[in-house]
Amino acid sequence: MFSSKSVKIPETLKKVAEIFNRNGYSVYLVGGAVRDMIMGKGVHDYDLATDATPEQVMNIFHKVIPTGIQHGTVTVHIFGMQLETTTFRTESDYSDGRHPDKVEYARTIEEDLSRRDFTMNAIAADLKDGTIKDPFDGMEDIKRKTIRTVGNPLERFGEDGLRPIRAIRFAGQLGFTIEKETLKSISNPDVIRKIKSISIERFHDEFCKIMKCEKPSVCLRLLEDNGLMDIFIPEFKVCRGCIQGDKRGFHEFDVADHNFYACDGAPKDNLIVRLAAFYHDIGKPESRTTETIGKIEYIHFHGHETISEKKCRASMTALKFSNDDIKQVTHLVKNHMFFYESTWSDSAVRRFLIRIGIENLDNLIYLRLADIHGMHNVAAVPGSPTWNNLVELKERIAKVVSEKSALSLKDLKANGNDLMNAGIPKGPHLGKILAELFETVTESPAMNDKEKLVELAKNIYEQKIKAKQE
């Protein structure tokens, strides 16, 4: 943890400071970059604040893009960097819950910092030497790992409905705790109304960042506890309190916590699998049944993966995920209930691979491991029966792939043109015959030979003609 009153400014940024200073302007590094420097983290994006107006910035640099000039912001392109640069300003009246209706330029960096969301983000570093300006004791809050608003939390959250969600995301991303009054304000009715006014796209972006945190469960529980999950993902509510543990001991938690911990168990850098982990059992409450054998009650969730897929699709569509993301995630959710056994025949392995698609195999394995993690909030152990079962499945699949087995119609050695050249006319039956050929090759890979397939196709066609005549 950095504890001095300055941070180390990169040499290229010092050159930028010289240009500002030479022209009579001051300039500071602000926002997350300063916070991360203080925490000893690597920094890649730099935001600047200056007393120069956008027009003055455009006069002293060669390439400046007016990215948000109405709010005093331009982007300076220099030394291979893109530096978002904003004039010192104060803001007031946020009728749309995001953008200030009134922006006025301020005289000092301290005034500018007073408009920012959290104390840890309201720290500035002089760009020429790294000297810290910290009017709201943000460095102390960083040391305490505390998220606190600048000033009254109800006022800060009332200005922008995304700020409470950002507070929750920072808690998971940084491993910080939200200060008591700040946390209490998130569920205030007035703040909830402001949160409801933000666009789905803005929540979508924050939700994706939450899913990339070390432990998404921290943020997800905060979203749920403060009523925000109900606003954006109402499908999740029935998962809380849906008990799934019985005498067999498979599950320790209800469906809600199981899904949360499954997210923690998914790879941090794989958003698709993390989303699939979040949604994979969301259909369990609707499929829950019980069965009493003797005096013991057993809980079942037959077909829950189909309901989960449907609810996942509806939720992700509402959250404005791309069609490709929805397709990948729902496919994993639909197929997560596979049970491989050593007794599977080679054709059964091929059928499994055909159904899931080889391109989805790794993600499906990751999801299975995440599912296991969510059962007791403990990762699957290498060498355990479950682990060995998945290793064996991957080895058998690798063998199938190495044998160049036909895994789709395009892998058949004979195509539609080959069949038409053999005298089979074009029409609906052609596709059906190809499907039968593929089924044959799935069972007997040795049949994937052009001459054999064409001969078989002719026989199938002749049989269909005879059957039609009779």
CSV table of C-alpha atoms in Angstrom, one decimal:
chain,number,residue,atom,x,y,z
A,1,MET,CA,0.0,0.0,0.0
A,2,PHE,CA,1.4,3.4,-1.0
A,3,SER,CA,1.5,5.7,2.0
A,4,SER,CA,3.4,8.9,0.9
A,5,LYS,CA,1.8,12.1,-0.3
A,6,SER,CA,2.8,11.6,-3.9
A,7,VAL,CA,2.6,9.0,-6.6
A,8,LYS,CA,5.1,8.2,-9.4
A,9,ILE,CA,4.0,9.8,-12.7
A,10,PRO,CA,5.1,8.1,-15.9
A,11,GLU,CA,7.7,10.1,-18.0
A,12,THR,CA,5.3,10.4,-21.0
A,13,LEU,CA,2.7,12.0,-18.7
A,14,LYS,CA,5.2,14.4,-17.3
A,15,LYS,CA,5.8,15.5,-20.9
A,16,VAL,CA,2.1,16.1,-21.3
A,17,ALA,CA,2.2,18.2,-18.0
A,18,GLU,CA,5.0,20.3,-19.5
A,19,ILE,CA,2.9,21.2,-22.4
A,20,PHE,CA,0.0,22.3,-20.2
A,21,ASN,CA,2.3,24.2,-17.8
A,22,ARG,CA,4.2,25.9,-20.6
A,23,ASN,CA,0.9,27.3,-21.8
A,24,GLY,CA,-0.1,28.5,-18.3
A,25,TYR,CA,-2.4,25.7,-17.3
A,26,SER,CA,-2.4,23.2,-14.4
A,27,VAL,CA,-3.3,19.6,-15.0
A,28,TYR,CA,-3.9,16.6,-12.6
A,29,LEU,CA,-4.3,12.9,-12.9
A,30,VAL,CA,-7.7,11.9,-11.4
A,31,GLY,CA,-10.1,9.1,-10.8
A,32,GLY,CA,-9.3,5.3,-10.8
A,33,ALA,CA,-5.8,5.7,-12.0
A,34,VAL,CA,-4.8,7.6,-8.8
A,35,ARG,CA,-6.6,5.2,-6.6
A,36,ASP,CA,-4.9,2.2,-8.3
A,37,MET,CA,-1.5,3.8,-8.1
A,38,ILE,CA,-2.0,4.4,-4.3
A,39,MET,CA,-3.0,0.7,-4.0
A,40,GLY,CA,0.1,-0.4,-5.9
A,41,LYS,CA,-1.8,-1.7,-8.9
A,42,GLY,CA,-0.9,-1.4,-12.6
A,43,VAL,CA,-2.6,1.4,-14.5
A,44,HIS,CA,-3.4,1.5,-18.2
A,45,ASP,CA,-6.0,4.3,-18.6
A,46,TYR,CA,-5.4,7.9,-17.5
A,47,ASP,CA,-8.0,10.6,-17.0
A,48,LEU,CA,-6.9,14.2,-16.6
A,49,ALA,CA,-8.5,17.3,-15.1
A,50,THR,CA,-7.3,20.8,-16.0
A,51,ASP,CA,-8.2,24.5,-15.6
A,52,ALA,CA,-7.9,24.8,-19.4
A,53,THR,CA,-11.2,24.9,-21.3
A,54,PRO,CA,-11.9,22.4,-24.0
A,55,GLU,CA,-11.1,25.0,-26.7
A,56,GLN,CA,-7.8,25.9,-25.0
A,57,VAL,CA,-6.9,22.2,-24.8
A,58,MET,CA,-7.6,21.9,-28.5
A,59,ASN,CA,-5.4,24.9,-29.2
A,60,ILE,CA,-2.3,23.5,-27.5
A,61,PHE,CA,-2.4,19.9,-28.8
A,62,HIS,CA,-2.3,18.7,-32.4
A,63,LYS,CA,-4.9,15.9,-32.2
A,64,VAL,CA,-7.9,16.4,-29.8
A,65,ILE,CA,-11.3,14.7,-30.2
A,66,PRO,CA,-14.3,16.5,-28.8
A,67,THR,CA,-15.8,13.4,-27.2
A,68,GLY,CA,-17.9,15.2,-24.6
A,69,ILE,CA,-17.3,18.8,-25.1
A,70,GLN,CA,-20.8,19.8,-23.8
A,71,HIS,CA,-19.6,18.5,-20.4
A,72,GLY,CA,-16.1,19.9,-20.7
A,73,THR,CA,-14.5,16.7,-21.9
A,74,VAL,CA,-12.1,16.1,-24.9
A,75,THR,CA,-9.7,13.3,-25.6
A,76,VAL,CA,-6.1,14.1,-26.3
A,77,HIS,CA,-4.2,11.7,-28.6
A,78,ILE,CA,-0.4,12.0,-27.8
A,79,PHE,CA,2.6,9.7,-27.4
A,80,GLY,CA,0.4,6.7,-28.3
A,81,MET,CA,-2.0,7.4,-25.5
A,82,GLN,CA,-5.7,8.6,-25.4
A,83,LEU,CA,-6.1,10.9,-22.5
A,84,GLU,CA,-9.7,11.9,-21.5
A,85,THR,CA,-9.3,15.4,-20.3
A,86,THR,CA,-12.0,17.4,-18.5
A,87,THR,CA,-12.1,21.0,-17.4
A,88,PHE,CA,-12.4,21.6,-13.7
A,89,ARG,CA,-16.2,21.7,-13.2
A,90,THR,CA,-19.1,21.5,-10.8
A,91,GLU,CA,-22.4,19.9,-11.6
A,92,SER,CA,-26.1,20.3,-10.5
A,93,ASP,CA,-29.5,18.9,-11.3
A,94,TYR,CA,-29.6,15.4,-12.7
A,95,SER,CA,-33.1,15.1,-14.2
A,96,ASP,CA,-32.2,12.0,-16.3
A,97,GLY,CA,-30.4,10.3,-13.4
A,98,ARG,CA,-27.1,10.4,-15.1
A,99,HIS,CA,-26.1,13.6,-16.9
A,100,PRO,CA,-26.0,17.0,-15.1
A,101,ASP,CA,-28.5,19.6,-16.4
A,102,LYS,CA,-26.1,22.3,-15.4
A,103,VAL,CA,-22.3,22.2,-15.7
A,104,GLU,CA,-20.2,25.1,-14.6
A,105,TYR,CA,-16.4,25.4,-14.8
A,106,ALA,CA,-14.7,25.5,-11.4
A,107,ARG,CA,-11.6,27.4,-10.4
A,108,THR,CA,-9.7,24.7,-8.4
A,109,ILE,CA,-9.1,21.0,-8.5
A,110,GLU,CA,-10.6,20.8,-5.0
A,111,GLU,CA,-14.0,22.1,-6.3
A,112,ASP,CA,-13.8,19.6,-9.1
A,113,LEU,CA,-13.1,16.7,-6.7
A,114,SER,CA,-16.2,17.6,-4.7
A,115,ARG,CA,-18.5,16.5,-7.5
A,116,ARG,CA,-17.1,12.9,-7.6
A,117,ASP,CA,-18.8,9.8,-6.4
A,118,PHE,CA,-16.5,8.2,-3.7
A,119,THR,CA,-13.7,9.5,-1.6
A,120,MET,CA,-11.3,6.9,-3.0
A,121,ASN,CA,-12.0,8.4,-6.5
A,122,ALA,CA,-11.8,12.0,-5.3
A,123,ILE,CA,-8.0,12.1,-5.2
A,124,ALA,CA,-5.9,14.0,-7.7
A,125,ALA,CA,-2.2,13.9,-8.4
A,126,ASP,CA,-0.3,16.8,-9.9
A,127,LEU,CA,0.8,15.6,-13.3
A,128,LYS,CA,4.2,17.2,-13.2
A,129,ASP,CA,5.4,15.7,-9.9
A,130,GLY,CA,2.7,13.4,-8.5
A,131,THR,CA,1.9,15.5,-5.5
A,132,ILE,CA,-1.4,14.3,-4.0
A,133,LYS,CA,-4.5,16.5,-3.4
A,134,ASP,CA,-6.9,14.6,-1.1
A,135,PRO,CA,-9.6,17.0,0.4
A,136,PHE,CA,-11.9,14.2,1.4
A,137,ASP,CA,-9.5,11.7,3.1
A,138,GLY,CA,-9.8,9.2,0.3
A,139,MET,CA,-6.3,7.8,1.0
A,140,GLU,CA,-7.4,6.9,4.6
A,141,ASP,CA,-10.5,5.2,3.2
A,142,ILE,CA,-8.3,3.3,0.8
A,143,LYS,CA,-6.1,2.2,3.7
A,144,ARG,CA,-9.2,1.1,5.6
A,145,LYS,CA,-10.6,-0.6,2.4
A,146,THR,CA,-13.8,1.5,2.7
A,147,ILE,CA,-16.1,2.7,0.1
A,148,ARG,CA,-17.6,6.1,1.2
A,149,THR,CA,-19.4,8.7,-0.9
A,150,VAL,CA,-18.1,12.3,-1.1
A,151,GLY,CA,-20.5,14.0,1.2
A,152,ASN,CA,-24.1,12.9,1.8
A,153,PRO,CA,-24.7,9.5,0.2
A,154,LEU,CA,-28.4,10.3,-0.5
A,155,GLU,CA,-27.3,13.3,-2.5
A,156,ARG,CA,-24.5,11.5,-4.4
A,157,PHE,CA,-26.8,8.6,-5.3
A,158,GLY,CA,-29.6,10.9,-6.1
A,159,GLU,CA,-27.5,12.5,-8.8
A,160,ASP,CA,-26.8,9.3,-10.7
A,161,GLY,CA,-28.6,6.0,-10.3
A,162,LEU,CA,-25.6,4.0,-11.4
A,163,ARG,CA,-23.5,5.1,-8.5
A,164,PRO,CA,-25.0,2.6,-6.0
A,165,ILE,CA,-24.3,-0.2,-8.4
A,166,ARG,CA,-20.8,1.0,-8.9
A,167,ALA,CA,-20.3,1.0,-5.1
A,168,ILE,CA,-21.4,-2.7,-5.1
A,169,ARG,CA,-19.1,-3.5,-8.0
A,170,PHE,CA,-16.1,-1.8,-6.4
A,171,ALA,CA,-16.8,-3.8,-3.2
A,172,GLY,CA,-16.2,-7.0,-5.1
A,173,GLN,CA,-13.6,-5.7,-7.5
A,174,LEU,CA,-11.3,-4.2,-4.8
A,175,GLY,CA,-12.2,-6.3,-1.8
A,176,PHE,CA,-13.5,-3.2,0.0
A,177,THR,CA,-16.4,-2.8,2.5
A,178,ILE,CA,-19.2,-0.2,1.8
A,179,GLU,CA,-19.3,2.2,4.7
A,180,LYS,CA,-22.5,1.8,6.9
A,181,GLU,CA,-24.4,5.0,5.9
A,182,THR,CA,-23.4,4.6,2.3
A,183,LEU,CA,-24.7,1.1,2.2
A,184,LYS,CA,-27.9,2.0,4.0
A,185,SER,CA,-28.6,4.7,1.5
A,186,ILE,CA,-28.6,2.2,-1.5
A,187,SER,CA,-31.9,0.7,-0.4
A,188,ASN,CA,-33.5,4.1,0.3
A,189,PRO,CA,-36.8,4.4,-1.6
A,190,ASP,CA,-35.7,7.6,-3.3
A,191,VAL,CA,-32.4,6.1,-4.4
A,192,ILE,CA,-34.2,2.9,-5.6
A,193,ARG,CA,-36.4,5.1,-7.8
A,194,LYS,CA,-33.3,6.8,-9.2
A,195,ILE,CA,-31.7,3.4,-9.9
A,196,LYS,CA,-34.8,2.3,-11.8
A,197,SER,CA,-34.3,5.2,-14.1
A,198,ILE,CA,-31.0,4.2,-15.5
A,199,SER,CA,-30.8,2.5,-18.9
A,200,ILE,CA,-30.5,-1.3,-19.1
A,201,GLU,CA,-27.3,-0.8,-21.1
A,202,ARG,CA,-25.6,0.9,-18.2
A,203,PHE,CA,-26.6,-1.9,-15.8
A,204,HIS,CA,-25.5,-4.5,-18.3
A,205,ASP,CA,-22.0,-3.0,-18.4
A,206,GLU,CA,-21.7,-3.0,-14.6
A,207,PHE,CA,-23.1,-6.5,-14.3
A,208,CYS,CA,-20.5,-7.8,-16.7
A,209,LYS,CA,-17.8,-6.1,-14.6
A,210,ILE,CA,-19.3,-7.7,-11.5
A,211,MET,CA,-19.1,-11.1,-13.2
A,212,LYS,CA,-15.4,-10.6,-13.8
A,213,CYS,CA,-14.6,-9.9,-10.1
A,214,GLU,CA,-12.6,-12.3,-8.1
A,215,LYS,CA,-15.7,-13.4,-6.2
A,216,PRO,CA,-18.9,-12.3,-7.9
A,217,SER,CA,-20.9,-13.7,-5.0
A,218,VAL,CA,-19.9,-10.6,-2.9
A,219,CYS,CA,-21.5,-8.2,-5.3
A,220,LEU,CA,-24.5,-10.5,-6.2
A,221,ARG,CA,-25.5,-10.8,-2.6
A,222,LEU,CA,-25.3,-7.0,-2.2
A,223,LEU,CA,-27.4,-6.6,-5.2
A,224,GLU,CA,-30.0,-9.0,-3.8
A,225,ASP,CA,-29.9,-7.7,-0.2
A,226,ASN,CA,-30.5,-4.1,-1.3
A,227,GLY,CA,-33.3,-4.9,-3.7
A,228,LEU,CA,-31.4,-4.2,-7.0
A,229,MET,CA,-31.5,-7.8,-8.2
A,230,ASP,CA,-35.3,-7.6,-8.2
A,231,ILE,CA,-35.2,-4.6,-10.4
A,232,PHE,CA,-32.9,-6.0,-13.1
A,233,ILE,CA,-33.1,-9.8,-12.8
A,234,PRO,CA,-36.5,-10.5,-11.2
A,235,GLU,CA,-36.3,-14.1,-12.4
A,236,PHE,CA,-33.8,-14.8,-9.7
A,237,LYS,CA,-36.0,-14.0,-6.7
A,238,VAL,CA,-37.6,-17.4,-6.4
A,239,CYS,CA,-34.2,-19.0,-6.1
A,240,ARG,CA,-33.8,-17.6,-2.6
A,241,GLY,CA,-35.1,-20.1,-0.1
A,242,CYS,CA,-35.5,-22.9,-2.6
A,243,ILE,CA,-34.0,-25.8,-0.5
A,244,GLN,CA,-32.3,-28.5,-2.5
A,245,GLY,CA,-30.3,-30.4,0.1
A,246,ASP,CA,-31.6,-33.9,1.2
A,247,LYS,CA,-30.2,-37.1,2.8
A,248,ARG,CA,-27.8,-37.6,-0.2
A,249,GLY,CA,-25.8,-34.6,0.8
A,250,PHE,CA,-25.2,-33.2,-2.7
A,251,HIS,CA,-26.2,-29.7,-1.8
A,252,GLU,CA,-25.4,-27.5,1.2
A,253,PHE,CA,-27.1,-24.3,0.0
A,254,ASP,CA,-30.4,-23.1,-1.4
A,255,VAL,CA,-30.5,-22.4,-5.2
A,256,ALA,CA,-29.6,-18.7,-4.8
A,257,ASP,CA,-26.3,-19.3,-2.9
A,258,HIS,CA,-25.5,-22.3,-5.0
A,259,ASN,CA,-25.6,-20.2,-8.1
A,260,PHE,CA,-23.6,-17.4,-6.4
A,261,TYR,CA,-20.8,-19.8,-5.4
A,262,ALA,CA,-20.9,-21.5,-8.8
A,263,CYS,CA,-20.0,-18.1,-10.2
A,264,ASP,CA,-17.0,-17.9,-7.9
A,265,GLY,CA,-16.0,-21.3,-9.1
A,266,ALA,CA,-16.0,-20.4,-12.8
A,267,PRO,CA,-12.9,-19.0,-14.5
A,268,LYS,CA,-12.5,-15.3,-13.8
A,269,ASP,CA,-11.6,-14.4,-17.3
A,270,ASN,CA,-14.5,-16.3,-18.9
A,271,LEU,CA,-17.6,-14.2,-18.9
A,272,ILE,CA,-19.7,-16.8,-20.8
A,273,VAL,CA,-19.1,-19.5,-18.2
A,274,ARG,CA,-19.6,-17.1,-15.3
A,275,LEU,CA,-23.0,-16.1,-16.8
A,276,ALA,CA,-23.9,-19.7,-17.4
A,277,ALA,CA,-23.0,-20.5,-13.8
A,278,PHE,CA,-25.3,-17.7,-12.6
A,279,TYR,CA,-28.2,-18.9,-14.7
A,280,HIS,CA,-27.7,-22.7,-14.8
A,281,ASP,CA,-30.1,-23.6,-12.0
A,282,ILE,CA,-32.4,-20.6,-12.1
A,283,GLY,CA,-35.2,-22.9,-13.3
A,284,LYS,CA,-35.0,-25.3,-10.3
A,285,PRO,CA,-37.7,-23.7,-8.1
A,286,GLU,CA,-40.3,-24.3,-10.9
A,287,SER,CA,-39.3,-27.9,-11.3
A,288,ARG,CA,-38.9,-28.9,-7.6
A,289,THR,CA,-40.7,-32.0,-6.5
A,290,THR,CA,-40.3,-34.3,-3.5
A,291,GLU,CA,-40.5,-38.0,-3.1
A,292,THR,CA,-40.7,-39.9,0.2
A,293,ILE,CA,-39.2,-43.4,0.3
A,294,GLY,CA,-39.7,-45.0,3.6
A,295,LYS,CA,-39.4,-42.1,6.0
A,296,ILE,CA,-36.8,-40.2,4.0
A,297,GLU,CA,-37.7,-37.3,1.7
A,298,TYR,CA,-35.8,-36.8,-1.5
A,299,ILE,CA,-35.8,-33.6,-3.6
A,300,HIS,CA,-35.8,-33.7,-7.4
A,301,PHE,CA,-35.5,-31.1,-10.1
A,302,HIS,CA,-36.3,-33.1,-13.2
A,303,GLY,CA,-36.0,-31.1,-16.4
A,304,HIS,CA,-34.8,-27.9,-14.6
A,305,GLU,CA,-32.2,-27.3,-17.3
A,306,THR,CA,-34.9,-26.7,-19.9
A,307,ILE,CA,-36.7,-24.2,-17.7
A,308,SER,CA,-33.3,-22.6,-16.8
A,309,GLU,CA,-32.5,-22.2,-20.5
A,310,LYS,CA,-35.8,-20.4,-21.1
A,311,LYS,CA,-35.5,-18.1,-18.1
A,312,CYS,CA,-31.8,-17.4,-19.0
A,313,ARG,CA,-32.7,-16.4,-22.5
A,314,ALA,CA,-35.5,-14.1,-21.3
A,315,SER,CA,-33.3,-12.4,-18.7
A,316,MET,CA,-30.2,-12.0,-21.0
A,317,THR,CA,-32.4,-10.6,-23.7
A,318,ALA,CA,-33.9,-8.0,-21.3
A,319,LEU,CA,-30.4,-7.1,-20.2
A,320,LYS,CA,-29.4,-6.4,-23.8
A,321,PHE,CA,-26.8,-9.1,-24.2
A,322,SER,CA,-25.7,-9.9,-27.8
A,323,ASN,CA,-27.4,-12.7,-29.7
A,324,ASP,CA,-24.0,-14.5,-29.7
A,325,ASP,CA,-23.6,-14.3,-25.9
A,326,ILE,CA,-27.2,-15.5,-25.4
A,327,LYS,CA,-26.7,-18.4,-27.8
A,328,GLN,CA,-23.5,-19.5,-26.1
A,329,VAL,CA,-24.8,-19.2,-22.5
A,330,THR,CA,-28.2,-20.8,-23.1
A,331,HIS,CA,-26.5,-23.7,-24.9
A,332,LEU,CA,-24.3,-24.3,-21.8
A,333,VAL,CA,-27.2,-24.0,-19.4
A,334,LYS,CA,-29.3,-26.5,-21.5
A,335,ASN,CA,-26.6,-29.1,-21.6
A,336,HIS,CA,-25.0,-28.8,-18.1
A,337,MET,CA,-26.8,-31.9,-16.8
A,338,PHE,CA,-24.7,-34.5,-18.6
A,339,PHE,CA,-23.6,-37.6,-16.8
A,340,TYR,CA,-20.6,-39.4,-18.4
A,341,GLU,CA,-20.0,-43.0,-17.4
A,342,SER,CA,-17.1,-45.3,-18.4
A,343,THR,CA,-19.6,-47.7,-19.9
A,344,TRP,CA,-20.4,-45.2,-22.7
A,345,SER,CA,-19.7,-46.6,-26.1
A,346,ASP,CA,-17.6,-44.8,-28.6
A,347,SER,CA,-20.7,-43.9,-30.6
A,348,ALA,CA,-22.2,-42.5,-27.4
A,349,VAL,CA,-19.2,-40.2,-26.9
A,350,ARG,CA,-19.5,-39.1,-30.5
A,351,ARG,CA,-23.2,-38.4,-30.0
A,352,PHE,CA,-22.4,-36.3,-26.9
A,353,LEU,CA,-19.8,-34.3,-28.8
A,354,ILE,CA,-22.2,-33.8,-31.8
A,355,ARG,CA,-24.9,-32.5,-29.4
A,356,ILE,CA,-22.8,-30.1,-27.5
A,357,GLY,CA,-20.3,-29.0,-30.3
A,358,ILE,CA,-16.6,-29.4,-29.8
A,359,GLU,CA,-16.2,-25.7,-29.6
A,360,ASN,CA,-18.3,-25.7,-26.4
A,361,LEU,CA,-16.6,-28.6,-24.7
A,362,ASP,CA,-14.1,-26.7,-22.6
A,363,ASN,CA,-16.8,-24.2,-21.4
A,364,LEU,CA,-19.1,-27.1,-20.5
A,365,ILE,CA,-16.4,-28.7,-18.5
A,366,TYR,CA,-15.7,-25.4,-16.7
A,367,LEU,CA,-19.4,-25.1,-16.0
A,368,ARG,CA,-19.5,-28.6,-14.5
A,369,LEU,CA,-16.6,-27.7,-12.2
A,370,ALA,CA,-18.3,-24.4,-11.3
A,371,ASP,CA,-21.5,-26.4,-10.5
A,372,ILE,CA,-19.5,-28.7,-8.2
A,373,HIS,CA,-17.8,-25.7,-6.5
A,374,GLY,CA,-21.3,-24.2,-5.8
A,375,MET,CA,-22.5,-27.4,-4.0
A,376,HIS,CA,-20.4,-26.7,-0.9
A,377,ASN,CA,-18.4,-23.6,-1.9
A,378,VAL,CA,-15.3,-25.9,-2.3
A,379,ALA,CA,-13.5,-26.5,-5.6
A,380,ALA,CA,-13.4,-30.0,-7.1
A,381,VAL,CA,-10.1,-31.6,-6.1
A,382,PRO,CA,-7.7,-33.1,-8.7
A,383,GLY,CA,-7.7,-36.8,-8.3
A,384,SER,CA,-11.2,-37.0,-6.9
A,385,PRO,CA,-13.8,-39.3,-8.5
A,386,THR,CA,-15.6,-36.4,-10.1
A,387,TRP,CA,-12.3,-34.9,-11.4
A,388,ASN,CA,-11.1,-38.2,-12.8
A,389,ASN,CA,-14.5,-38.7,-14.5
A,390,LEU,CA,-14.2,-35.4,-16.4
A,391,VAL,CA,-10.5,-36.2,-17.3
A,392,GLU,CA,-11.6,-39.6,-18.7
A,393,LEU,CA,-14.4,-37.9,-20.7
A,394,LYS,CA,-11.9,-35.4,-22.2
A,395,GLU,CA,-9.5,-38.2,-23.1
A,396,ARG,CA,-12.2,-40.2,-24.9
A,397,ILE,CA,-13.3,-37.1,-26.8
A,398,ALA,CA,-9.7,-36.4,-27.8
A,399,LYS,CA,-9.5,-40.0,-29.1
A,400,VAL,CA,-12.7,-39.4,-31.2
A,401,VAL,CA,-11.3,-36.2,-32.6
A,402,SER,CA,-7.9,-37.8,-33.4
A,403,GLU,CA,-9.8,-40.4,-35.4
A,404,LYS,CA,-11.3,-37.6,-37.5
A,405,SER,CA,-14.8,-38.9,-36.8
A,406,ALA,CA,-17.6,-37.2,-38.6
A,407,LEU,CA,-19.1,-34.7,-36.1
A,408,SER,CA,-21.4,-32.8,-38.5
A,409,LEU,CA,-22.9,-33.2,-42.0
A,410,LYS,CA,-20.0,-31.3,-43.5
A,411,ASP,CA,-17.6,-34.0,-42.3
A,412,LEU,CA,-19.3,-36.7,-44.5
A,413,LYS,CA,-17.1,-37.8,-47.4
A,414,ALA,CA,-20.2,-37.6,-49.7
A,415,ASN,CA,-22.3,-34.4,-50.1
A,416,GLY,CA,-25.5,-33.5,-51.8
A,417,ASN,CA,-23.9,-33.0,-55.1
A,418,ASP,CA,-22.4,-36.4,-55.0
A,419,LEU,CA,-25.8,-38.0,-54.3
A,420,MET,CA,-27.4,-36.0,-57.2
A,421,ASN,CA,-24.6,-37.1,-59.5
A,422,ALA,CA,-25.5,-40.7,-58.6
A,423,GLY,CA,-29.1,-40.2,-59.8
A,424,ILE,CA,-30.8,-39.1,-56.6
A,425,PRO,CA,-32.9,-36.0,-57.5
A,426,LYS,CA,-32.9,-32.8,-55.6
A,427,GLY,CA,-35.7,-32.4,-53.1
A,428,PRO,CA,-36.6,-32.7,-49.4
A,429,HIS,CA,-35.7,-36.4,-49.4
A,430,LEU,CA,-32.1,-35.5,-50.2
A,431,GLY,CA,-31.6,-33.9,-46.8
A,432,LYS,CA,-33.3,-36.8,-45.1
A,433,ILE,CA,-31.0,-39.3,-46.8
A,434,LEU,CA,-27.9,-37.2,-45.8
A,435,ALA,CA,-29.2,-37.3,-42.2
A,436,GLU,CA,-29.5,-41.1,-42.4
A,437,LEU,CA,-25.9,-41.3,-43.7
A,438,PHE,CA,-24.7,-39.1,-40.9
A,439,GLU,CA,-26.5,-41.4,-38.4
A,440,THR,CA,-24.8,-44.4,-40.0
A,441,VAL,CA,-21.3,-42.8,-39.8
A,442,THR,CA,-21.9,-41.8,-36.2
A,443,GLU,CA,-22.5,-45.5,-35.3
A,444,SER,CA,-19.8,-46.9,-37.7
A,445,PRO,CA,-17.0,-44.4,-38.5
A,446,ALA,CA,-15.6,-46.8,-41.1
A,447,MET,CA,-18.6,-46.1,-43.3
A,448,ASN,CA,-17.4,-42.6,-43.9
A,449,ASP,CA,-16.1,-43.4,-47.4
A,450,LYS,CA,-17.5,-41.7,-50.5
A,451,GLU,CA,-18.2,-44.9,-52.5
A,452,LYS,CA,-19.8,-46.6,-49.5
A,453,LEU,CA,-22.0,-43.6,-48.7
A,454,VAL,CA,-23.1,-43.1,-52.3
A,455,GLU,CA,-24.0,-46.8,-52.6
A,456,LEU,CA,-25.9,-46.6,-49.3
A,457,ALA,CA,-27.7,-43.5,-50.4
A,458,LYS,CA,-28.9,-45.1,-53.6
A,459,ASN,CA,-30.2,-48.1,-51.6
A,460,ILE,CA,-32.0,-45.8,-49.2
A,461,TYR,CA,-33.5,-43.9,-52.1
A,462,GLU,CA,-34.7,-47.0,-53.9
A,463,GLN,CA,-36.3,-48.3,-50.7
A,464,LYS,CA,-38.1,-45.0,-50.3
A,465,ILE,CA,-39.4,-45.2,-53.9
A,466,LYS,CA,-40.6,-48.8,-53.5
A,467,ALA,CA,-42.3,-47.9,-50.2
A,468,LYS,CA,-44.1,-45.0,-51.9
A,469,GLN,CA,-45.2,-47.2,-54.9
A,470,GLU,CA,-46.6,-49.9,-52.5
